[in-house]
N, CA, C and O atoms as a printed pandas DataFrame, in Angstrom:
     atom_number atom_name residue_name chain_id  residue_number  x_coord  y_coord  z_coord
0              1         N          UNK        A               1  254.083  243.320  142.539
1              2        CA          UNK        A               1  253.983  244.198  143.708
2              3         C          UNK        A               1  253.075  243.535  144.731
3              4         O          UNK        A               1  251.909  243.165  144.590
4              5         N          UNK        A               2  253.905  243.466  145.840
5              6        CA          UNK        A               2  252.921  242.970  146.918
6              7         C          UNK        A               2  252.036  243.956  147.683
7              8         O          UNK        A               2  252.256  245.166  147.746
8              9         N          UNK        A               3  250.991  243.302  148.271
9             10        CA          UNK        A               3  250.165  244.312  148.909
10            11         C          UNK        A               3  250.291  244.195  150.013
11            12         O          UNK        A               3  250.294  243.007  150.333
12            13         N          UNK        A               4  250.440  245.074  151.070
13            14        CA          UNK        A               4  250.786  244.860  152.729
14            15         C          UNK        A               4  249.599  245.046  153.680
15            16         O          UNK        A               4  249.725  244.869  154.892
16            17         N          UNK        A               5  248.418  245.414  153.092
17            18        CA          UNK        A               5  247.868  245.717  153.932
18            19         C          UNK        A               5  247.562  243.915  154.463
19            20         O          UNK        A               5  247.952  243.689  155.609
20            21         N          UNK        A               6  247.095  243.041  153.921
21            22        CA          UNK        A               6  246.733  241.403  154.817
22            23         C          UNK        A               6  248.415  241.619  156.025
23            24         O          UNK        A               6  248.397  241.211  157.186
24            25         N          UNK        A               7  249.250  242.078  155.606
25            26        CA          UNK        A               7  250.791  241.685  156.303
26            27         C          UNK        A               7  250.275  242.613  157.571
27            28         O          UNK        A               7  250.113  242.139  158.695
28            29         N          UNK        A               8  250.106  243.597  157.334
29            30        CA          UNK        A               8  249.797  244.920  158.636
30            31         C          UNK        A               8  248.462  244.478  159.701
31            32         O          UNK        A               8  248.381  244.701  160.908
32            33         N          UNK        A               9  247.334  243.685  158.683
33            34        CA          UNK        A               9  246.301  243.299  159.593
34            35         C          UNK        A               9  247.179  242.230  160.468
35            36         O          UNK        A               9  246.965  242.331  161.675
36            37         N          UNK        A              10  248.284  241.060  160.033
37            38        CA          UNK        A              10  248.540  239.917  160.743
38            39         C          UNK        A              10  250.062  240.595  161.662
39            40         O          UNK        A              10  250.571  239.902  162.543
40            41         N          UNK        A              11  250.501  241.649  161.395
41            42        CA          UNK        A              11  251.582  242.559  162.558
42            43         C          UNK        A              11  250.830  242.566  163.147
43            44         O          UNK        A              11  250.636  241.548  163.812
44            45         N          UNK        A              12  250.278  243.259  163.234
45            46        CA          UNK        A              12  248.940  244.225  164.137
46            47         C          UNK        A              12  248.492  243.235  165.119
47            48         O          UNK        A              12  248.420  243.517  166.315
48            49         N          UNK        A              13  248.160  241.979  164.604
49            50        CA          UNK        A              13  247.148  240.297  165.529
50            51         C          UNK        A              13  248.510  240.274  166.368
51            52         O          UNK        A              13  248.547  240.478  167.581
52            53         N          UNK        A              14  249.388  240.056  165.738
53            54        CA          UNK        A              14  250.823  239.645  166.099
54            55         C          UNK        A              14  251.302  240.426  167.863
55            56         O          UNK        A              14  251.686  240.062  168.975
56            57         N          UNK        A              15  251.070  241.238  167.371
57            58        CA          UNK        A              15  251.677  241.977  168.459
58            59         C          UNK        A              15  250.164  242.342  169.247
59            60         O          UNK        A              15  250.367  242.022  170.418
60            61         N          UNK        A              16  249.154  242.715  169.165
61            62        CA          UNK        A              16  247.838  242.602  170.092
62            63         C          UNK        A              16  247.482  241.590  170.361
63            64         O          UNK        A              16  246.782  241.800  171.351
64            65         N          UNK        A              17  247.467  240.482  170.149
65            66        CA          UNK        A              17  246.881  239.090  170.315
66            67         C          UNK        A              17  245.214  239.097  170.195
67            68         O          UNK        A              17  244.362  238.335  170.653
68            69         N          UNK        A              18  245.143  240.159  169.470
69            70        CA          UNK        A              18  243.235  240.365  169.391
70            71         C          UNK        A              18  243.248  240.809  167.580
71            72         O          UNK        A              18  243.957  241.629  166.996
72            73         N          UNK        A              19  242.222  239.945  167.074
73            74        CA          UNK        A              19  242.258  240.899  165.588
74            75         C          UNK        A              19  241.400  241.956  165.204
75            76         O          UNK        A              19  240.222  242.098  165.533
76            77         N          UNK        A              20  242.093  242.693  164.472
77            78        CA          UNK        A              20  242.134  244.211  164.258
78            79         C          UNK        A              20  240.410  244.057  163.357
79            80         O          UNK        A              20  239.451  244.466  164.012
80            81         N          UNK        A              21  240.225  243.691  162.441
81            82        CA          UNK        A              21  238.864  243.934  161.772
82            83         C          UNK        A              21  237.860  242.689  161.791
83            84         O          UNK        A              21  237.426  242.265  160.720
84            85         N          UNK        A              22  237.519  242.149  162.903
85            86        CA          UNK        A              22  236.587  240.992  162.963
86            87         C          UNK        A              22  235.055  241.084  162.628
87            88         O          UNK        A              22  234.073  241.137  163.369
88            89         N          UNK        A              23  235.158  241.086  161.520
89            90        CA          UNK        A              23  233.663  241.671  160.954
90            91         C          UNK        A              23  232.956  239.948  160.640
91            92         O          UNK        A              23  233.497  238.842  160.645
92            93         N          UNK        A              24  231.947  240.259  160.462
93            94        CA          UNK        A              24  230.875  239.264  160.216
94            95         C          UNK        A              24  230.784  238.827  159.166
95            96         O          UNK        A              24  230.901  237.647  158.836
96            97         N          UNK        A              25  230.535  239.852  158.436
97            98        CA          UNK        A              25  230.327  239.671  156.885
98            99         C          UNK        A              25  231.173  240.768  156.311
99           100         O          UNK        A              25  231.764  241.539  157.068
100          101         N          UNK        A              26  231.251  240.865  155.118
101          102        CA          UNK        A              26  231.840  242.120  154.036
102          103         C          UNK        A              26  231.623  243.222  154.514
103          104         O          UNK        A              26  232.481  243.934  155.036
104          105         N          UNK        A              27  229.795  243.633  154.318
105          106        CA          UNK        A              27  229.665  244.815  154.658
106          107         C          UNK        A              27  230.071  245.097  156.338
107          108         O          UNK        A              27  230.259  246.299  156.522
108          109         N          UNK        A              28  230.249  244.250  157.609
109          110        CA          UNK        A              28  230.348  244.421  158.967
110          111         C          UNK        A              28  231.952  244.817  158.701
111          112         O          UNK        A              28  232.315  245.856  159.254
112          113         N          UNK        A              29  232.770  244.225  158.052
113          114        CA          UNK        A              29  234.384  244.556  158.073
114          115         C          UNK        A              29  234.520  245.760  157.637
115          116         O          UNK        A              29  235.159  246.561  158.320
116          117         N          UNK        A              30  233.954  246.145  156.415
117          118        CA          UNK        A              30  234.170  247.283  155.763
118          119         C          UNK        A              30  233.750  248.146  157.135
119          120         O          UNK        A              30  234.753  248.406  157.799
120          121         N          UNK        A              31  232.951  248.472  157.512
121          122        CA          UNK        A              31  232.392  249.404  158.574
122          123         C          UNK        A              31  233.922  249.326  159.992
123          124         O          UNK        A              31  234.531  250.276  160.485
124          125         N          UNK        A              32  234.043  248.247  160.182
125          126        CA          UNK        A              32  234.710  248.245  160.962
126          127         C          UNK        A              32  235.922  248.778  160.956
127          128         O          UNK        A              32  236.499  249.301  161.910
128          129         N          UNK        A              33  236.425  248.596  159.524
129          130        CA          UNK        A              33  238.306  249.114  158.909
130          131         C          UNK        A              33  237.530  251.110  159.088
131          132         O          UNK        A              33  237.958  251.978  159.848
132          133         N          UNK        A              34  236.841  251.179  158.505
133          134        CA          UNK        A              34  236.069  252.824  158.844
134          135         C          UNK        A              34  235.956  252.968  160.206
135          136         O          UNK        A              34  236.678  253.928  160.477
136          137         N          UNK        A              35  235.440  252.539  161.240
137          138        CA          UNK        A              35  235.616  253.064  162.424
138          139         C          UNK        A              35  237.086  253.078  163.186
139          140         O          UNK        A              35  237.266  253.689  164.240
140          141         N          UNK        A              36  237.886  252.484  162.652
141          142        CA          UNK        A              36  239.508  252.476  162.811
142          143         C          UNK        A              36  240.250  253.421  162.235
143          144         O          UNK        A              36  240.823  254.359  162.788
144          145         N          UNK        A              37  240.217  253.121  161.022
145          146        CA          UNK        A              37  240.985  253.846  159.937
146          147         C          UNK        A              37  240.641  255.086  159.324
147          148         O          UNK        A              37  241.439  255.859  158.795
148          149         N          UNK        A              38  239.265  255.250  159.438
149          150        CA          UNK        A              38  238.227  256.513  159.153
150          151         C          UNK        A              38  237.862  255.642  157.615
151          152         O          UNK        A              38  238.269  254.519  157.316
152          153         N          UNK        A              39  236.873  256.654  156.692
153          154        CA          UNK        A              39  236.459  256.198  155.590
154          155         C          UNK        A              39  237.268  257.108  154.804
155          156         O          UNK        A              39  237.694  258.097  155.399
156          157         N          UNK        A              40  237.574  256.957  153.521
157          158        CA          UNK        A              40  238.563  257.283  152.330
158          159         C          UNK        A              40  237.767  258.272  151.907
159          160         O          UNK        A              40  236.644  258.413  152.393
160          161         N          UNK        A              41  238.325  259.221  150.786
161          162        CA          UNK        A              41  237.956  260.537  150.457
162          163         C          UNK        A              41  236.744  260.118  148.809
163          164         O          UNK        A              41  236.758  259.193  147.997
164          165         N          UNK        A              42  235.996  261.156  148.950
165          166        CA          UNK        A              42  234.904  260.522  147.860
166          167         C          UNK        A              42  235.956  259.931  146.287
167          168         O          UNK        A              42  235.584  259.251  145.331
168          169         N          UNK        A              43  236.757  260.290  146.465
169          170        CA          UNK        A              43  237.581  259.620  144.776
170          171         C          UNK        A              43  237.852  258.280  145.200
171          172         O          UNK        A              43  237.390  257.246  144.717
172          173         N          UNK        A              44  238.613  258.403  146.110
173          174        CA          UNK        A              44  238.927  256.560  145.932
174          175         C          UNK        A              44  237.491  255.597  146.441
175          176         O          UNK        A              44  237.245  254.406  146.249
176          177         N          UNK        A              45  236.796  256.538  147.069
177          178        CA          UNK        A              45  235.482  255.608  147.453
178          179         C          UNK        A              45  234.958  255.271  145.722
179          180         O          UNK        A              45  234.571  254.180  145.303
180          181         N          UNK        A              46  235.073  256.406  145.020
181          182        CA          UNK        A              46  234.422  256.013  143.587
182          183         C          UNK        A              46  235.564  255.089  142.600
183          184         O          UNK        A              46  235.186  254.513  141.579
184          185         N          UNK        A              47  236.571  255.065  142.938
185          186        CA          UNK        A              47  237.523  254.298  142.205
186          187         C          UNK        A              47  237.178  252.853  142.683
187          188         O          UNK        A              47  237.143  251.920  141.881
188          189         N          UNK        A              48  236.896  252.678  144.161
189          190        CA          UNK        A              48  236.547  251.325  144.600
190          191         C          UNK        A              48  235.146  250.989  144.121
191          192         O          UNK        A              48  234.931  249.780  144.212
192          193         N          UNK        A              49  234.384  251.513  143.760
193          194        CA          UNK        A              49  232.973  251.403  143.148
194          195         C          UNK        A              49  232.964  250.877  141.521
195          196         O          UNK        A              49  232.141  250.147  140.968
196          197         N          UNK        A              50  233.932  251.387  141.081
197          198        CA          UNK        A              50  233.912  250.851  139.733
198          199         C          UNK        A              50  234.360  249.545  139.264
199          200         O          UNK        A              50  234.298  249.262  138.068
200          201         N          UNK        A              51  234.909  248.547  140.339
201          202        CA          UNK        A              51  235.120  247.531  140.218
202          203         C          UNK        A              51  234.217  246.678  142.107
203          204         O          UNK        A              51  234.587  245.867  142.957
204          205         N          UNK        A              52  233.384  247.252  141.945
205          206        CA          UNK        A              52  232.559  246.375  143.032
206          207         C          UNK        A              52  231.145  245.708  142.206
207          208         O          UNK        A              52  230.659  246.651  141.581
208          209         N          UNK        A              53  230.505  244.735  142.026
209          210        CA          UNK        A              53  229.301  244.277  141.525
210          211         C          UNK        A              53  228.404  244.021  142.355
211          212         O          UNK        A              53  227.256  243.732  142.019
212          213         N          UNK        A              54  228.870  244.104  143.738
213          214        CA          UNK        A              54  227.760  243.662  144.803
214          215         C          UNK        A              54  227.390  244.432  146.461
215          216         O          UNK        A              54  226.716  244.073  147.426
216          217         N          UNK        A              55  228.289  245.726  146.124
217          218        CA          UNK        A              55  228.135  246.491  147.364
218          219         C          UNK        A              55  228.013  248.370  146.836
219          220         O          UNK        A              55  228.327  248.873  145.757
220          221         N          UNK        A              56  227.629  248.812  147.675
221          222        CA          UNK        A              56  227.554  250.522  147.638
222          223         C          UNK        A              56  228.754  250.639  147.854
223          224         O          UNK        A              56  229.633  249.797  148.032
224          225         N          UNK        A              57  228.770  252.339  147.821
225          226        CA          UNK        A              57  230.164  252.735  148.529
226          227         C          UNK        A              57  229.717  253.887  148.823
227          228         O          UNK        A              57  230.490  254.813  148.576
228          229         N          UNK        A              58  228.493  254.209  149.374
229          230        CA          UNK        A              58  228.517  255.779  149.754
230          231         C          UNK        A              58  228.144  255.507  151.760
231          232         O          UNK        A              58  227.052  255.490  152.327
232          233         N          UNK        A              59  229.102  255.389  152.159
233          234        CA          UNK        A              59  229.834  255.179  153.411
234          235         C          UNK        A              59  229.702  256.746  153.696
235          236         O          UNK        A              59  230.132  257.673  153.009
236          237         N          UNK        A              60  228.919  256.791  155.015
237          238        CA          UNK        A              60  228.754  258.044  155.926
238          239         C          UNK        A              60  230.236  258.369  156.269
239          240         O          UNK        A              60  230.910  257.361  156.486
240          241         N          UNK        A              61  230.882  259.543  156.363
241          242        CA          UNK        A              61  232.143  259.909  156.345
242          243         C          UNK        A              61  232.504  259.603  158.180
243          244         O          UNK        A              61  231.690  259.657  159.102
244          245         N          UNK        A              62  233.654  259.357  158.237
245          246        CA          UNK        A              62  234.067  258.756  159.738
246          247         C          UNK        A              62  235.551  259.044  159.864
247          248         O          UNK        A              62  236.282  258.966  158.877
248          249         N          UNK        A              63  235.999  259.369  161.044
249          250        CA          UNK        A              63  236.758  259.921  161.127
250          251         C          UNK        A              63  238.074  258.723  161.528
251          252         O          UNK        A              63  239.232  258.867  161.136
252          253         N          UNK        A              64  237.629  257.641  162.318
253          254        CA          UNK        A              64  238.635  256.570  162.992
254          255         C          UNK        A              64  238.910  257.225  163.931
255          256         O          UNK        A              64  239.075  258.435  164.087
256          257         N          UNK        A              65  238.990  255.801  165.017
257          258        CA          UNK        A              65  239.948  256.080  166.121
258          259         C          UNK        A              65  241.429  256.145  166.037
259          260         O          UNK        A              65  242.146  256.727  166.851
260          261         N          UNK        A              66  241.807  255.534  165.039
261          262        CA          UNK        A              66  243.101  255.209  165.484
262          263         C          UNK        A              66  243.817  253.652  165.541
263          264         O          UNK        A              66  243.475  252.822  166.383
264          265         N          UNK        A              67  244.793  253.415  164.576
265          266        CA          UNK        A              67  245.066  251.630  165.224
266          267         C          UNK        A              67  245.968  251.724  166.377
267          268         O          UNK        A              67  246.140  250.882  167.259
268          269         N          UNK        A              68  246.725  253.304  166.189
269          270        CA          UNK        A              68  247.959  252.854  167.633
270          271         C          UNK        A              68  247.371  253.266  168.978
271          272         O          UNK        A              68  248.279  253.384  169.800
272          273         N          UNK        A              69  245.927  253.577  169.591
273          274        CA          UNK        A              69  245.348  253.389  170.276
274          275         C          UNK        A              69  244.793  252.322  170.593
275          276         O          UNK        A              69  244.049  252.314  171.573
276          277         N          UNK        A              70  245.036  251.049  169.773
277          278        CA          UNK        A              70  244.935  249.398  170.186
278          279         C          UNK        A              70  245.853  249.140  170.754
279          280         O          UNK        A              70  245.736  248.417  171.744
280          281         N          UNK        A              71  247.193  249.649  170.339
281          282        CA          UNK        A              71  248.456  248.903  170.821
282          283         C          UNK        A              71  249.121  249.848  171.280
283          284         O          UNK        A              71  250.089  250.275  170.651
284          285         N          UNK        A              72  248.718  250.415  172.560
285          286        CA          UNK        A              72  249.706  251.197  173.347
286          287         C          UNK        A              72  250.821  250.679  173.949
287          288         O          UNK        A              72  251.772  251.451  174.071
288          289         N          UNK        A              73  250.949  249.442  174.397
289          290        CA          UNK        A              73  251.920  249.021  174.513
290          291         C          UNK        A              73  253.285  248.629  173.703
291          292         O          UNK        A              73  254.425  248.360  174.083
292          293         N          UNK        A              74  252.708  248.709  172.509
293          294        CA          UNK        A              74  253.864  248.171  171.393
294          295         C          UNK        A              74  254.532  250.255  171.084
295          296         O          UNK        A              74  254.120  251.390  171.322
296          297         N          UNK        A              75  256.119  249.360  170.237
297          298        CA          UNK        A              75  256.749  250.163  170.532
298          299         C          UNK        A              75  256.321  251.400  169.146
299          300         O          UNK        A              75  255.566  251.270  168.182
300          301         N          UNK        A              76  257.044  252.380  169.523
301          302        CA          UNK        A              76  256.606  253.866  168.344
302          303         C          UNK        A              76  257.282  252.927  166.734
303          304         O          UNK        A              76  256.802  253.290  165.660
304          305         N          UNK        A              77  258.137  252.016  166.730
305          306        CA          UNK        A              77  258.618  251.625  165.611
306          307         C          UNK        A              77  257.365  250.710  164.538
307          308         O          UNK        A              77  256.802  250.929  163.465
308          309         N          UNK        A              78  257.369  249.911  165.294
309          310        CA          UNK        A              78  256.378  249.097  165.217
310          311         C          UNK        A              78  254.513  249.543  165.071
311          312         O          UNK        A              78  253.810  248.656  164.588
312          313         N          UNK        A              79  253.942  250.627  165.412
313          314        CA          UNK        A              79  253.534  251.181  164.989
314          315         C          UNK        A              79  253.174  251.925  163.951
315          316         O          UNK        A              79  252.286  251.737  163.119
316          317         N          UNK        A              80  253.889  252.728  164.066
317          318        CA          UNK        A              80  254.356  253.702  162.415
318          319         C          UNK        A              80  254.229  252.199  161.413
319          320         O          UNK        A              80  253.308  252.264  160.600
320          321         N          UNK        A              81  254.689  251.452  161.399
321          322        CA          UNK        A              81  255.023  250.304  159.999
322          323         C          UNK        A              81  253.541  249.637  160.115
323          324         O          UNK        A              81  253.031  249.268  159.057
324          325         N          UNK        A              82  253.011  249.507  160.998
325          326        CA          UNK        A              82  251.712  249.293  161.024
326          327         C          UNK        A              82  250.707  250.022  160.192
327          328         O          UNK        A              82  249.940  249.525  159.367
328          329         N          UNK        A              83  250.852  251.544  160.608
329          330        CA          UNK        A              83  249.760  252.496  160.190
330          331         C          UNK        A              83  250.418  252.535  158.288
331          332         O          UNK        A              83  249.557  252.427  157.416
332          333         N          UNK        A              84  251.355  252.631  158.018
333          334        CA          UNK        A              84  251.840  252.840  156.781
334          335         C          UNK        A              84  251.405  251.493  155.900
335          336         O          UNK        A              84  251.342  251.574  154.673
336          337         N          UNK        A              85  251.108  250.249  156.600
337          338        CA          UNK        A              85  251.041  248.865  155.942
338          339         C          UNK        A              85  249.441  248.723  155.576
339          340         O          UNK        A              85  248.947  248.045  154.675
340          341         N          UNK        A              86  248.597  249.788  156.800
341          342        CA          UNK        A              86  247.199  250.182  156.600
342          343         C          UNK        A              86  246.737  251.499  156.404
343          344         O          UNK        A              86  245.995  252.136  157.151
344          345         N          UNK        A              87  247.347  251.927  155.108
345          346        CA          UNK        A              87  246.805  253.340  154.755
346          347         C          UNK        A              87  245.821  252.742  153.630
347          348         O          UNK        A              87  246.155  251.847  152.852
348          349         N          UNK        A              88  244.537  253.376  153.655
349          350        CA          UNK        A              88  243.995  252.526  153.003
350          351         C          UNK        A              88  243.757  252.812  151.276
351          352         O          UNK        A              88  243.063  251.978  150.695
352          353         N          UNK        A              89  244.190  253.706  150.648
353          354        CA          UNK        A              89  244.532  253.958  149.074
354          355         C          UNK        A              89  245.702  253.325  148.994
355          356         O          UNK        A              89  246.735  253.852  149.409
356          357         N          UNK        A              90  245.673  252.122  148.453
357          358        CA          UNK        A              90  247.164  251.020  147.882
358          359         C          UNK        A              90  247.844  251.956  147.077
359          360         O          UNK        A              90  248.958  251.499  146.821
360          361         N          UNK        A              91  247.683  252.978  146.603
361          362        CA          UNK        A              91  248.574  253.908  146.072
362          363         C          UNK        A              91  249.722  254.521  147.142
363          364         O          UNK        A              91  250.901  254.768  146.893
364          365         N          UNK        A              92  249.066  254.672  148.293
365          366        CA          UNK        A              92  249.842  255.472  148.580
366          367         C          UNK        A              92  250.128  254.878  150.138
367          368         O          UNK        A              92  250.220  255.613  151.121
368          369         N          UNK        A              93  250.291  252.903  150.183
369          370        CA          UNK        A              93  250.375  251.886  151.017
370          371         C          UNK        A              93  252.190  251.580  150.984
371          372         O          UNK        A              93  252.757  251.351  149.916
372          373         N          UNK        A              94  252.736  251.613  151.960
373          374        CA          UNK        A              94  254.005  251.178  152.261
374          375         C          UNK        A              94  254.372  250.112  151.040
375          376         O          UNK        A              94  253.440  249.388  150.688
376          377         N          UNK        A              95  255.734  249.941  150.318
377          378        CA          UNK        A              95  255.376  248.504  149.632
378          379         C          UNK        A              95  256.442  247.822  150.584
379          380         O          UNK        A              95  256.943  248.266  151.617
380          381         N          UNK        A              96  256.668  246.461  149.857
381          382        CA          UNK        A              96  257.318  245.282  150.477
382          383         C          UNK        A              96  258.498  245.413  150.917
383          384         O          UNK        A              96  258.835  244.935  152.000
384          385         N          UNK        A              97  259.442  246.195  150.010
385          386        CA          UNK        A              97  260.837  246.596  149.542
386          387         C          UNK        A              97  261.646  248.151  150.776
387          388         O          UNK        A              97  262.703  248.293  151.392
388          389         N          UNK        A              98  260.159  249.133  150.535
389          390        CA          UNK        A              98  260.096  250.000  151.421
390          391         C          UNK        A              98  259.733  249.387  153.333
391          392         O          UNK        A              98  260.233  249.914  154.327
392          393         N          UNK        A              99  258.951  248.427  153.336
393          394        CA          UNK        A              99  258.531  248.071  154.448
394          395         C          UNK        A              99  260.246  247.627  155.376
395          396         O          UNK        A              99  260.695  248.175  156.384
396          397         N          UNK        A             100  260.832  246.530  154.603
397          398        CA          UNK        A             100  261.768  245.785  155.061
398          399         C          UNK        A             100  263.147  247.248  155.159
399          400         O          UNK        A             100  264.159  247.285  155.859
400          401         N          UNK        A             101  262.712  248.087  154.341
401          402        CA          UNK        A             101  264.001  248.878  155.123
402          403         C          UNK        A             101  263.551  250.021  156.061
403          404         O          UNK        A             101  263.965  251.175  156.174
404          405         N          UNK        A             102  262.640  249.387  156.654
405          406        CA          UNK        A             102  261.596  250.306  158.183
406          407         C          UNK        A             102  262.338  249.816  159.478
407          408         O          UNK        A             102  262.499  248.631  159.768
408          409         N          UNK        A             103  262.930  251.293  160.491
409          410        CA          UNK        A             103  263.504  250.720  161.338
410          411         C          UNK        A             103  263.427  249.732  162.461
411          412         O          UNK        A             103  264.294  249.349  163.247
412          413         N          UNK        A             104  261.759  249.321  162.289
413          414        CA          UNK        A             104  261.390  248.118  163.080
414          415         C          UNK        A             104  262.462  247.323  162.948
415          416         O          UNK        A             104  263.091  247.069  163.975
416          417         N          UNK        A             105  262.839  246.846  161.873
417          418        CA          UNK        A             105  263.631  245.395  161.401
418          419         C          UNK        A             105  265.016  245.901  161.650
419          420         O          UNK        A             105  265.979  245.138  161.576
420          421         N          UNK        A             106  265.120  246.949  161.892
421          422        CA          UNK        A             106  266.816  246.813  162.144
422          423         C          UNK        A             106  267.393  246.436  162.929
423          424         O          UNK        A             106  268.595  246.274  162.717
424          425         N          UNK        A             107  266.849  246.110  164.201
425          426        CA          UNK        A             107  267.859  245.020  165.196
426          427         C          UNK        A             107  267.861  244.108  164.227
427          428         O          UNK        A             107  269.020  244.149  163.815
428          429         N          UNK        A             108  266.945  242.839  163.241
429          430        CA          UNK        A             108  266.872  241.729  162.421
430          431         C          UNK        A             108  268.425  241.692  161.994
431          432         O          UNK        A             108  269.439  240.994  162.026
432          433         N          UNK        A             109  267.813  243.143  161.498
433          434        CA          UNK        A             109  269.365  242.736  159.904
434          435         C          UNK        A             109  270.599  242.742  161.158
435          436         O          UNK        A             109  271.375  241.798  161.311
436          437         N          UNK        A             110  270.607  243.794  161.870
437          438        CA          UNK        A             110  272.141  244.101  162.288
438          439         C          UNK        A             110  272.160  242.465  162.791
439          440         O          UNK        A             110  273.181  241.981  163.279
């Protein structure tokens, strides 16, 4: 199973020509995907804790702006496959199989 969210950060560059989480370090990115995306609900913050050895996870709750307020110009298709490629519980993240039959790509195939 592939993971989409690296694919959704490099759509996202793709079509903004600016990148979406330019953090400094670990902890500066993490903060940053939270002021975008908002911060995750206390379970998956503790599910991500149980396999971290070198960071917290009790992240002040945040709401996000928004990624399709970066890219107002890009189209409603292209969007949506964006926000679904960056939901941030991989449980419940667009997969590879589902992505490619997103109507972005359907001019491609036809």
């Amino acid at each position: 199973k592939m993971d989409l969210w690296g694919v959704g950060c490099v759509l996202f560059e793709v079509i903004s020509l600016f990148p979406l989480f330019p953090g400094n370090d670990e902890l500066d990115q993490v903060h940053k995907i939270h002021n975008i995306v908002g911060t995750p609900d206390e379970n998956l913050l503790a599910k991500f804790q149980k396999y971290a050895t070198h960071m917290e996870f009790n992240f002040p709750p945040t709401e996000g702006t928004s990624i399709v307020k970066l890219i107002p110009h890009a189209s409603e298709e292209v969007k949506d496959l964006i926000c679904k490629m960056l939901i941030y519980n991989p449980d419940n993240r667009i997969t590879a199989s589902q992505a490619l039959k997103h109507p972005w790509f359907r001019e491609i195939k036809e």
